């Protein structure tokens, strides 16, 4: 009689997490969030109906977030234990903080786009405000002024800031003068922008007399604000370059200046470019120093060394503060100028990412 092997027992698929498995299922947090939102919506809706007012959306979201954090912590503590409950509470708290931080960003972006797109036309980008009263006109003179003044400020600031950072990292380590420079750079980082404008005005007033207004004065004022940012960001990026790369170049007989130029700077170019773009974005929207130095005008001026120049921040301020008839024409131009400034900053950041990607050292096996 032949012996037959017993049939294998049917395998069972492991069951997913449940309330009894010591772990909440993946859908449980979303279900709790939906329940809290629905319950708070009902409560706030009843309160709004009783008071004859509209729904308080901000209050509903805040109370719902607090209720969700409390509920998920209690449920997780019962099912998963205190350690996992604390993790879920902190995760929820970080998520709520992120959403709160996104609210003003999204709100400002939506407001500027919706209010400024109405004047995004050919006339706005091809005309100035010369002899324009009321409707019409454009901001071509302000766009050119912003580009030229910021470009001149970058030409002044980037070499000075980068070479200062190179000295602090490569040559001035442990020296008293390097510590003094670092202290002064930190102080300059926090000075008000109007102080930079007054400095540039006082400097040029010594040579050209009181009342002078020039585009290059605005560039000098913006460079005072840019240099500390370039120095600090470039210094941190240069410190991240491993010393082994420098030592390997020295071992091959490469002089120090060539090592910095061919090894250190290419390695840190991505971070340096990002820091430079941050410094440009820091100053491109400044209004106070440009009011003092470059002034404002309704005509197009492309000469930094002759006469006043208009910029987008000053143009936005002037259009909104000095409204004429009809006032909607002035506010529309102000919002369109603000949107143009945001788009310029966005393009600069995209260019910075492209430059960092192209010039960053290639890695691989």
CSV table of C-alpha atoms in Angstrom, one decimal:
chain,number,residue,atom,x,y,z
A,1,UNK,CA,0.0,0.0,0.0
A,2,UNK,CA,1.5,3.3,-1.2
A,3,UNK,CA,2.0,6.1,1.4
A,4,UNK,CA,0.8,9.5,0.3
A,5,UNK,CA,2.1,12.7,1.7
A,6,UNK,CA,-0.4,14.7,3.6
A,7,UNK,CA,-1.8,17.7,1.7
A,8,UNK,CA,-0.2,21.0,2.6
A,9,UNK,CA,-2.3,23.2,4.8
A,10,UNK,CA,-3.7,26.2,2.9
A,11,UNK,CA,-1.6,29.3,3.4
A,12,UNK,CA,-3.1,32.3,4.9
A,13,UNK,CA,-2.3,35.8,3.8
A,14,UNK,CA,-1.2,38.1,6.6
A,15,UNK,CA,-4.1,40.3,7.6
A,16,UNK,CA,-3.6,44.0,7.4
A,17,UNK,CA,-3.3,46.2,10.5
A,18,UNK,CA,-6.5,46.6,12.5
A,19,UNK,CA,-7.5,48.1,15.8
A,20,UNK,CA,-6.7,44.8,17.5
A,21,UNK,CA,-3.3,44.3,15.9
A,22,UNK,CA,-1.6,47.1,17.9
A,23,UNK,CA,-1.4,49.3,14.8
A,24,UNK,CA,-3.8,51.7,13.2
A,25,UNK,CA,-4.7,51.0,9.6
A,26,UNK,CA,-3.6,53.4,6.9
A,27,UNK,CA,-7.1,54.8,6.4
A,28,UNK,CA,-7.7,55.5,10.1
A,29,UNK,CA,-6.0,59.0,10.3
A,30,UNK,CA,-7.8,60.1,7.2
A,31,UNK,CA,-11.1,58.8,8.6
A,32,UNK,CA,-10.5,60.7,11.8
A,33,UNK,CA,-9.6,63.8,10.0
A,34,UNK,CA,-12.7,63.6,7.8
A,35,UNK,CA,-14.9,63.0,10.8
A,36,UNK,CA,-13.5,66.0,12.7
A,37,UNK,CA,-13.9,68.3,9.7
A,38,UNK,CA,-17.5,67.2,9.2
A,39,UNK,CA,-18.3,67.6,12.9
A,40,UNK,CA,-16.7,71.0,13.2
A,41,UNK,CA,-18.4,72.1,10.0
A,42,UNK,CA,-21.8,71.1,11.5
A,43,UNK,CA,-21.0,73.0,14.7
A,44,UNK,CA,-19.8,76.1,13.0
A,45,UNK,CA,-22.7,76.0,10.5
A,46,UNK,CA,-25.2,75.9,13.3
A,47,UNK,CA,-23.5,78.8,15.1
A,48,UNK,CA,-23.4,80.8,11.9
A,49,UNK,CA,-27.0,80.2,11.3
A,50,UNK,CA,-28.0,81.1,14.8
A,51,UNK,CA,-26.0,84.4,14.6
A,52,UNK,CA,-27.0,85.2,11.1
A,53,UNK,CA,-23.4,85.4,9.9
A,54,UNK,CA,-21.3,83.6,7.3
A,55,UNK,CA,-19.2,80.6,8.1
A,56,UNK,CA,-15.9,81.4,9.8
A,57,UNK,CA,-13.6,79.3,7.6
A,58,UNK,CA,-10.4,80.2,9.4
A,59,UNK,CA,-11.9,79.4,12.8
A,60,UNK,CA,-13.3,76.1,11.5
A,61,UNK,CA,-9.9,75.0,10.2
A,62,UNK,CA,-8.1,76.0,13.4
A,63,UNK,CA,-10.5,74.2,15.7
A,64,UNK,CA,-10.6,71.2,13.4
A,65,UNK,CA,-6.8,70.9,13.4
A,66,UNK,CA,-6.7,71.1,17.2
A,67,UNK,CA,-9.5,68.5,17.5
A,68,UNK,CA,-7.8,66.2,15.1
A,69,UNK,CA,-4.4,66.4,16.9
A,70,UNK,CA,-6.2,65.6,20.2
A,71,UNK,CA,-8.2,62.8,18.7
A,72,UNK,CA,-5.4,61.0,16.8
A,73,UNK,CA,-3.2,61.2,19.9
A,74,UNK,CA,-5.8,59.6,22.2
A,75,UNK,CA,-6.8,56.9,19.7
A,76,UNK,CA,-3.2,56.1,18.9
A,77,UNK,CA,-2.3,56.0,22.6
A,78,UNK,CA,-5.0,53.4,23.2
A,79,UNK,CA,-4.3,51.2,20.2
A,80,UNK,CA,-0.6,51.7,19.5
A,81,UNK,CA,0.9,52.9,22.7
A,82,UNK,CA,2.4,56.1,24.0
A,83,UNK,CA,5.5,56.2,21.9
A,84,UNK,CA,3.6,55.9,18.6
A,85,UNK,CA,1.0,58.3,19.8
A,86,UNK,CA,3.7,60.9,20.4
A,87,UNK,CA,5.1,60.3,17.0
A,88,UNK,CA,1.7,60.8,15.4
A,89,UNK,CA,1.1,64.0,17.4
A,90,UNK,CA,4.4,65.5,16.4
A,91,UNK,CA,3.9,64.5,12.8
A,92,UNK,CA,0.5,66.1,12.8
A,93,UNK,CA,1.8,69.2,14.5
A,94,UNK,CA,4.6,69.6,11.9
A,95,UNK,CA,2.0,69.2,9.1
A,96,UNK,CA,-0.3,71.8,10.6
A,97,UNK,CA,2.6,74.2,10.9
A,98,UNK,CA,3.5,73.6,7.3
A,99,UNK,CA,0.0,74.3,6.1
A,100,UNK,CA,-0.2,77.5,8.2
A,101,UNK,CA,3.0,78.7,6.7
A,102,UNK,CA,1.6,78.0,3.2
A,103,UNK,CA,-1.5,80.0,3.8
A,104,UNK,CA,0.0,83.5,3.5
A,105,UNK,CA,2.2,82.4,0.6
A,106,UNK,CA,-0.7,81.0,-1.4
A,107,UNK,CA,-2.9,84.0,-0.4
A,108,UNK,CA,-0.3,86.6,-1.5
A,109,UNK,CA,0.4,84.7,-4.8
A,110,UNK,CA,-3.3,84.4,-5.6
A,111,UNK,CA,-4.0,88.0,-4.8
A,112,UNK,CA,-1.1,89.4,-6.9
A,113,UNK,CA,-1.9,87.2,-9.9
A,114,UNK,CA,-5.7,87.8,-9.8
A,115,UNK,CA,-5.3,91.6,-9.4
A,116,UNK,CA,-2.3,92.1,-11.7
A,117,UNK,CA,-3.2,90.0,-14.7
A,118,UNK,CA,-5.7,92.5,-15.9
A,119,UNK,CA,-3.0,94.9,-17.0
A,120,UNK,CA,-0.6,92.3,-18.4
A,121,UNK,CA,-0.8,93.6,-21.9
A,122,UNK,CA,1.6,94.9,-24.6
A,123,UNK,CA,1.0,98.6,-23.6
A,124,UNK,CA,2.2,97.9,-20.0
A,125,UNK,CA,5.5,96.4,-21.2
A,126,UNK,CA,6.2,98.9,-24.0
A,127,UNK,CA,5.1,102.2,-22.6
A,128,UNK,CA,6.2,104.5,-19.8
A,129,UNK,CA,4.2,106.9,-17.7
A,130,UNK,CA,5.5,110.0,-19.6
A,131,UNK,CA,2.6,112.4,-20.2
A,132,UNK,CA,0.1,109.8,-19.0
A,133,UNK,CA,-2.7,110.8,-16.7
A,134,UNK,CA,-5.4,108.3,-15.7
A,135,UNK,CA,-5.8,105.2,-17.8
A,136,UNK,CA,-3.1,103.7,-20.1
A,137,UNK,CA,0.6,103.9,-19.6
A,138,UNK,CA,3.0,101.2,-18.6
A,139,UNK,CA,6.1,100.3,-16.6
A,140,UNK,CA,8.8,99.7,-19.2
A,141,UNK,CA,10.9,102.5,-17.6
A,142,UNK,CA,10.5,100.8,-14.2
A,143,UNK,CA,11.4,97.4,-15.5
A,144,UNK,CA,14.6,98.7,-17.2
A,145,UNK,CA,15.5,100.6,-14.1
A,146,UNK,CA,15.1,97.6,-11.9
A,147,UNK,CA,17.1,95.4,-14.2
A,148,UNK,CA,20.0,97.9,-14.6
A,149,UNK,CA,20.2,99.0,-11.0
A,150,UNK,CA,20.1,95.4,-9.7
A,151,UNK,CA,22.6,94.2,-12.3
A,152,UNK,CA,25.1,97.0,-11.4
A,153,UNK,CA,24.6,96.1,-7.7
A,154,UNK,CA,25.4,92.5,-8.5
A,155,UNK,CA,28.5,93.4,-10.5
A,156,UNK,CA,29.7,95.4,-7.5
A,157,UNK,CA,28.7,93.0,-4.7
A,158,UNK,CA,29.5,89.5,-6.1
A,159,UNK,CA,33.3,89.9,-6.6
A,160,UNK,CA,33.7,91.8,-3.3
A,161,UNK,CA,31.6,89.3,-1.4
A,162,UNK,CA,33.1,86.2,-3.0
A,163,UNK,CA,36.7,87.4,-2.5
A,164,UNK,CA,36.0,88.3,1.1
A,165,UNK,CA,34.6,84.8,1.7
A,166,UNK,CA,37.7,83.3,0.1
A,167,UNK,CA,40.0,85.3,2.4
A,168,UNK,CA,38.0,84.3,5.5
A,169,UNK,CA,38.1,80.6,4.7
A,170,UNK,CA,41.4,80.1,2.9
A,171,UNK,CA,43.7,82.7,4.3
A,172,UNK,CA,42.3,84.3,7.4
A,173,UNK,CA,41.6,81.3,9.6
A,174,UNK,CA,42.4,82.1,13.2
A,175,UNK,CA,43.5,85.7,12.5
A,176,UNK,CA,42.2,88.6,14.4
A,177,UNK,CA,41.4,90.6,11.3
A,178,UNK,CA,39.3,87.7,10.0
A,179,UNK,CA,37.3,87.7,13.2
A,180,UNK,CA,36.8,91.4,12.9
A,181,UNK,CA,35.5,91.1,9.4
A,182,UNK,CA,33.1,88.4,10.4
A,183,UNK,CA,31.7,90.5,13.1
A,184,UNK,CA,31.3,93.5,10.8
A,185,UNK,CA,29.6,91.3,8.2
A,186,UNK,CA,27.2,90.0,10.8
A,187,UNK,CA,26.3,93.5,11.8
A,188,UNK,CA,25.8,94.6,8.2
A,189,UNK,CA,23.4,91.7,7.7
A,190,UNK,CA,20.9,93.3,10.1
A,191,UNK,CA,21.1,97.0,9.2
A,192,UNK,CA,17.8,98.6,8.0
A,193,UNK,CA,17.7,99.2,4.2
A,194,UNK,CA,17.0,102.9,4.7
A,195,UNK,CA,20.5,103.2,6.4
A,196,UNK,CA,22.1,101.8,3.2
A,197,UNK,CA,20.2,104.4,1.2
A,198,UNK,CA,21.3,107.2,3.5
A,199,UNK,CA,24.9,106.0,3.3
A,200,UNK,CA,24.9,106.1,-0.5
A,201,UNK,CA,23.2,109.5,-0.6
A,202,UNK,CA,25.7,111.0,1.9
A,203,UNK,CA,28.6,109.5,-0.1
A,204,UNK,CA,27.5,111.1,-3.4
A,205,UNK,CA,26.3,114.3,-1.8
A,206,UNK,CA,29.9,114.9,-0.7
A,207,UNK,CA,31.0,115.1,-4.4
A,208,UNK,CA,27.9,116.2,-6.3
A,209,UNK,CA,26.0,118.3,-3.7
A,210,UNK,CA,22.7,117.8,-1.9
A,211,UNK,CA,19.7,116.7,-3.9
A,212,UNK,CA,21.5,114.5,-6.3
A,213,UNK,CA,19.6,111.4,-7.6
A,214,UNK,CA,21.4,108.8,-9.8
A,215,UNK,CA,20.7,105.2,-10.7
A,216,UNK,CA,24.2,104.2,-9.7
A,217,UNK,CA,23.5,105.6,-6.2
A,218,UNK,CA,20.7,103.0,-5.9
A,219,UNK,CA,23.2,100.3,-7.0
A,220,UNK,CA,25.6,101.3,-4.3
A,221,UNK,CA,22.8,101.3,-1.7
A,222,UNK,CA,21.7,97.8,-2.8
A,223,UNK,CA,25.3,96.5,-2.9
A,224,UNK,CA,25.6,97.5,0.8
A,225,UNK,CA,22.7,95.1,1.5
A,226,UNK,CA,23.9,92.4,-0.9
A,227,UNK,CA,27.6,92.1,0.2
A,228,UNK,CA,26.9,90.6,3.7
A,229,UNK,CA,24.5,88.0,2.2
A,230,UNK,CA,27.0,87.0,-0.4
A,231,UNK,CA,29.9,86.8,2.1
A,232,UNK,CA,28.0,84.6,4.6
A,233,UNK,CA,26.5,82.2,2.1
A,234,UNK,CA,29.7,81.8,0.1
A,235,UNK,CA,31.7,81.4,3.3
A,236,UNK,CA,29.5,78.5,4.4
A,237,UNK,CA,29.7,76.8,1.0
A,238,UNK,CA,33.5,77.1,0.9
A,239,UNK,CA,33.8,75.5,4.4
A,240,UNK,CA,31.8,72.5,3.1
A,241,UNK,CA,34.5,71.7,0.6
A,242,UNK,CA,36.5,68.7,2.0
A,243,UNK,CA,40.1,69.5,3.0
A,244,UNK,CA,41.2,66.3,1.3
A,245,UNK,CA,40.6,68.0,-2.1
A,246,UNK,CA,42.9,70.8,-1.2
A,247,UNK,CA,45.5,68.5,0.2
A,248,UNK,CA,45.5,66.4,-2.9
A,249,UNK,CA,46.0,69.4,-5.1
A,250,UNK,CA,48.9,70.7,-2.9
A,251,UNK,CA,50.5,67.2,-3.0
A,252,UNK,CA,50.6,67.5,-6.8
A,253,UNK,CA,52.4,70.8,-6.6
A,254,UNK,CA,49.4,73.0,-7.5
A,255,UNK,CA,49.8,76.5,-5.9
A,256,UNK,CA,47.1,77.7,-3.5
A,257,UNK,CA,45.5,80.3,-5.7
A,258,UNK,CA,45.1,77.8,-8.5
A,259,UNK,CA,43.7,75.2,-6.1
A,260,UNK,CA,41.1,77.7,-5.0
A,261,UNK,CA,40.3,78.6,-8.6
A,262,UNK,CA,40.2,75.1,-10.1
A,263,UNK,CA,39.2,72.9,-7.2
A,264,UNK,CA,37.5,74.8,-4.4
A,265,UNK,CA,35.3,77.1,-6.3
A,266,UNK,CA,34.0,74.6,-8.9
A,267,UNK,CA,33.1,72.2,-6.0
A,268,UNK,CA,31.1,74.9,-4.2
A,269,UNK,CA,29.7,76.7,-7.3
A,270,UNK,CA,26.2,75.4,-6.8
A,271,UNK,CA,25.8,76.7,-3.3
A,272,UNK,CA,27.6,80.0,-4.1
A,273,UNK,CA,25.2,80.5,-7.0
A,274,UNK,CA,22.2,79.9,-4.8
A,275,UNK,CA,23.5,82.4,-2.2
A,276,UNK,CA,24.0,85.0,-4.9
A,277,UNK,CA,20.5,84.6,-6.2
A,278,UNK,CA,19.2,84.9,-2.6
A,279,UNK,CA,21.1,88.1,-2.2
A,280,UNK,CA,19.6,89.5,-5.5
A,281,UNK,CA,16.1,88.4,-4.4
A,282,UNK,CA,16.8,90.2,-1.1
A,283,UNK,CA,17.4,93.6,-2.7
A,284,UNK,CA,15.4,93.6,-5.9
A,285,UNK,CA,12.2,94.5,-4.0
A,286,UNK,CA,13.7,97.2,-1.8
A,287,UNK,CA,11.9,100.5,-1.9
A,288,UNK,CA,13.2,102.8,0.8
A,289,UNK,CA,16.9,103.1,-0.3
A,290,UNK,CA,15.8,103.6,-3.9
A,291,UNK,CA,13.5,106.4,-3.0
A,292,UNK,CA,16.4,108.2,-1.3
A,293,UNK,CA,19.0,107.5,-4.0
A,294,UNK,CA,17.5,106.8,-7.5
A,295,UNK,CA,14.3,108.8,-6.9
A,296,UNK,CA,11.4,108.3,-9.3
A,297,UNK,CA,10.6,109.5,-12.8
A,298,UNK,CA,7.9,108.9,-15.4
A,299,UNK,CA,10.4,108.7,-18.3
A,300,UNK,CA,12.7,105.9,-19.5
A,301,UNK,CA,16.3,106.4,-18.5
A,302,UNK,CA,18.9,103.8,-19.4
A,303,UNK,CA,21.9,105.8,-18.1
A,304,UNK,CA,22.9,104.9,-14.5
A,305,UNK,CA,25.1,107.9,-14.3
A,306,UNK,CA,22.7,110.6,-15.5
A,307,UNK,CA,19.5,111.5,-13.8
A,308,UNK,CA,16.8,109.7,-11.9
A,309,UNK,CA,15.7,106.2,-12.6
A,310,UNK,CA,12.4,104.5,-11.9
A,311,UNK,CA,12.2,100.9,-10.4
A,312,UNK,CA,9.4,98.5,-10.0
A,313,UNK,CA,9.1,98.7,-6.2
A,314,UNK,CA,9.1,102.5,-6.3
A,315,UNK,CA,6.6,102.5,-9.2
A,316,UNK,CA,4.3,100.2,-7.3
A,317,UNK,CA,4.5,102.4,-4.2
A,318,UNK,CA,3.9,105.6,-6.2
A,319,UNK,CA,1.0,104.2,-8.2
A,320,UNK,CA,-0.8,102.9,-5.1
A,321,UNK,CA,0.0,105.9,-2.8
A,322,UNK,CA,-0.8,108.7,-5.3
A,323,UNK,CA,-4.0,107.5,-7.0
A,324,UNK,CA,-5.7,109.8,-9.4
A,325,UNK,CA,-8.8,109.6,-11.5
A,326,UNK,CA,-9.9,106.9,-12.1
A,327,UNK,CA,-8.2,105.2,-9.1
A,328,UNK,CA,-8.7,101.7,-10.6
A,329,UNK,CA,-6.2,102.5,-13.3
A,330,UNK,CA,-3.5,103.3,-10.7
A,331,UNK,CA,-4.2,100.3,-8.6
A,332,UNK,CA,-4.2,98.0,-11.6
A,333,UNK,CA,-0.8,99.3,-12.7
A,334,UNK,CA,0.5,98.8,-9.1
A,335,UNK,CA,-0.6,95.2,-9.0
A,336,UNK,CA,0.7,94.5,-12.5
A,337,UNK,CA,4.1,95.9,-11.4
A,338,UNK,CA,4.1,93.7,-8.3
A,339,UNK,CA,3.4,90.6,-10.4
A,340,UNK,CA,6.2,91.6,-12.9
A,341,UNK,CA,8.6,91.8,-10.0
A,342,UNK,CA,7.6,88.4,-8.7
A,343,UNK,CA,8.1,86.9,-12.1
A,344,UNK,CA,11.5,88.5,-12.5
A,345,UNK,CA,12.6,86.9,-9.1
A,346,UNK,CA,11.1,83.6,-10.3
A,347,UNK,CA,13.1,83.7,-13.5
A,348,UNK,CA,16.3,84.5,-11.6
A,349,UNK,CA,15.8,81.6,-9.3
A,350,UNK,CA,15.3,79.3,-12.3
A,351,UNK,CA,18.5,80.6,-13.9
A,352,UNK,CA,20.3,80.0,-10.7
A,353,UNK,CA,19.2,76.4,-10.6
A,354,UNK,CA,20.2,75.9,-14.2
A,355,UNK,CA,23.7,77.4,-13.6
A,356,UNK,CA,24.2,75.3,-10.5
A,357,UNK,CA,23.2,72.2,-12.4
A,358,UNK,CA,25.5,72.9,-15.4
A,359,UNK,CA,28.6,74.0,-13.4
A,360,UNK,CA,28.3,71.6,-10.4
A,361,UNK,CA,31.0,68.9,-10.4
A,362,UNK,CA,29.9,65.7,-12.0
A,363,UNK,CA,29.8,62.7,-9.7
A,364,UNK,CA,29.7,59.0,-10.6
A,365,UNK,CA,31.7,55.9,-10.8
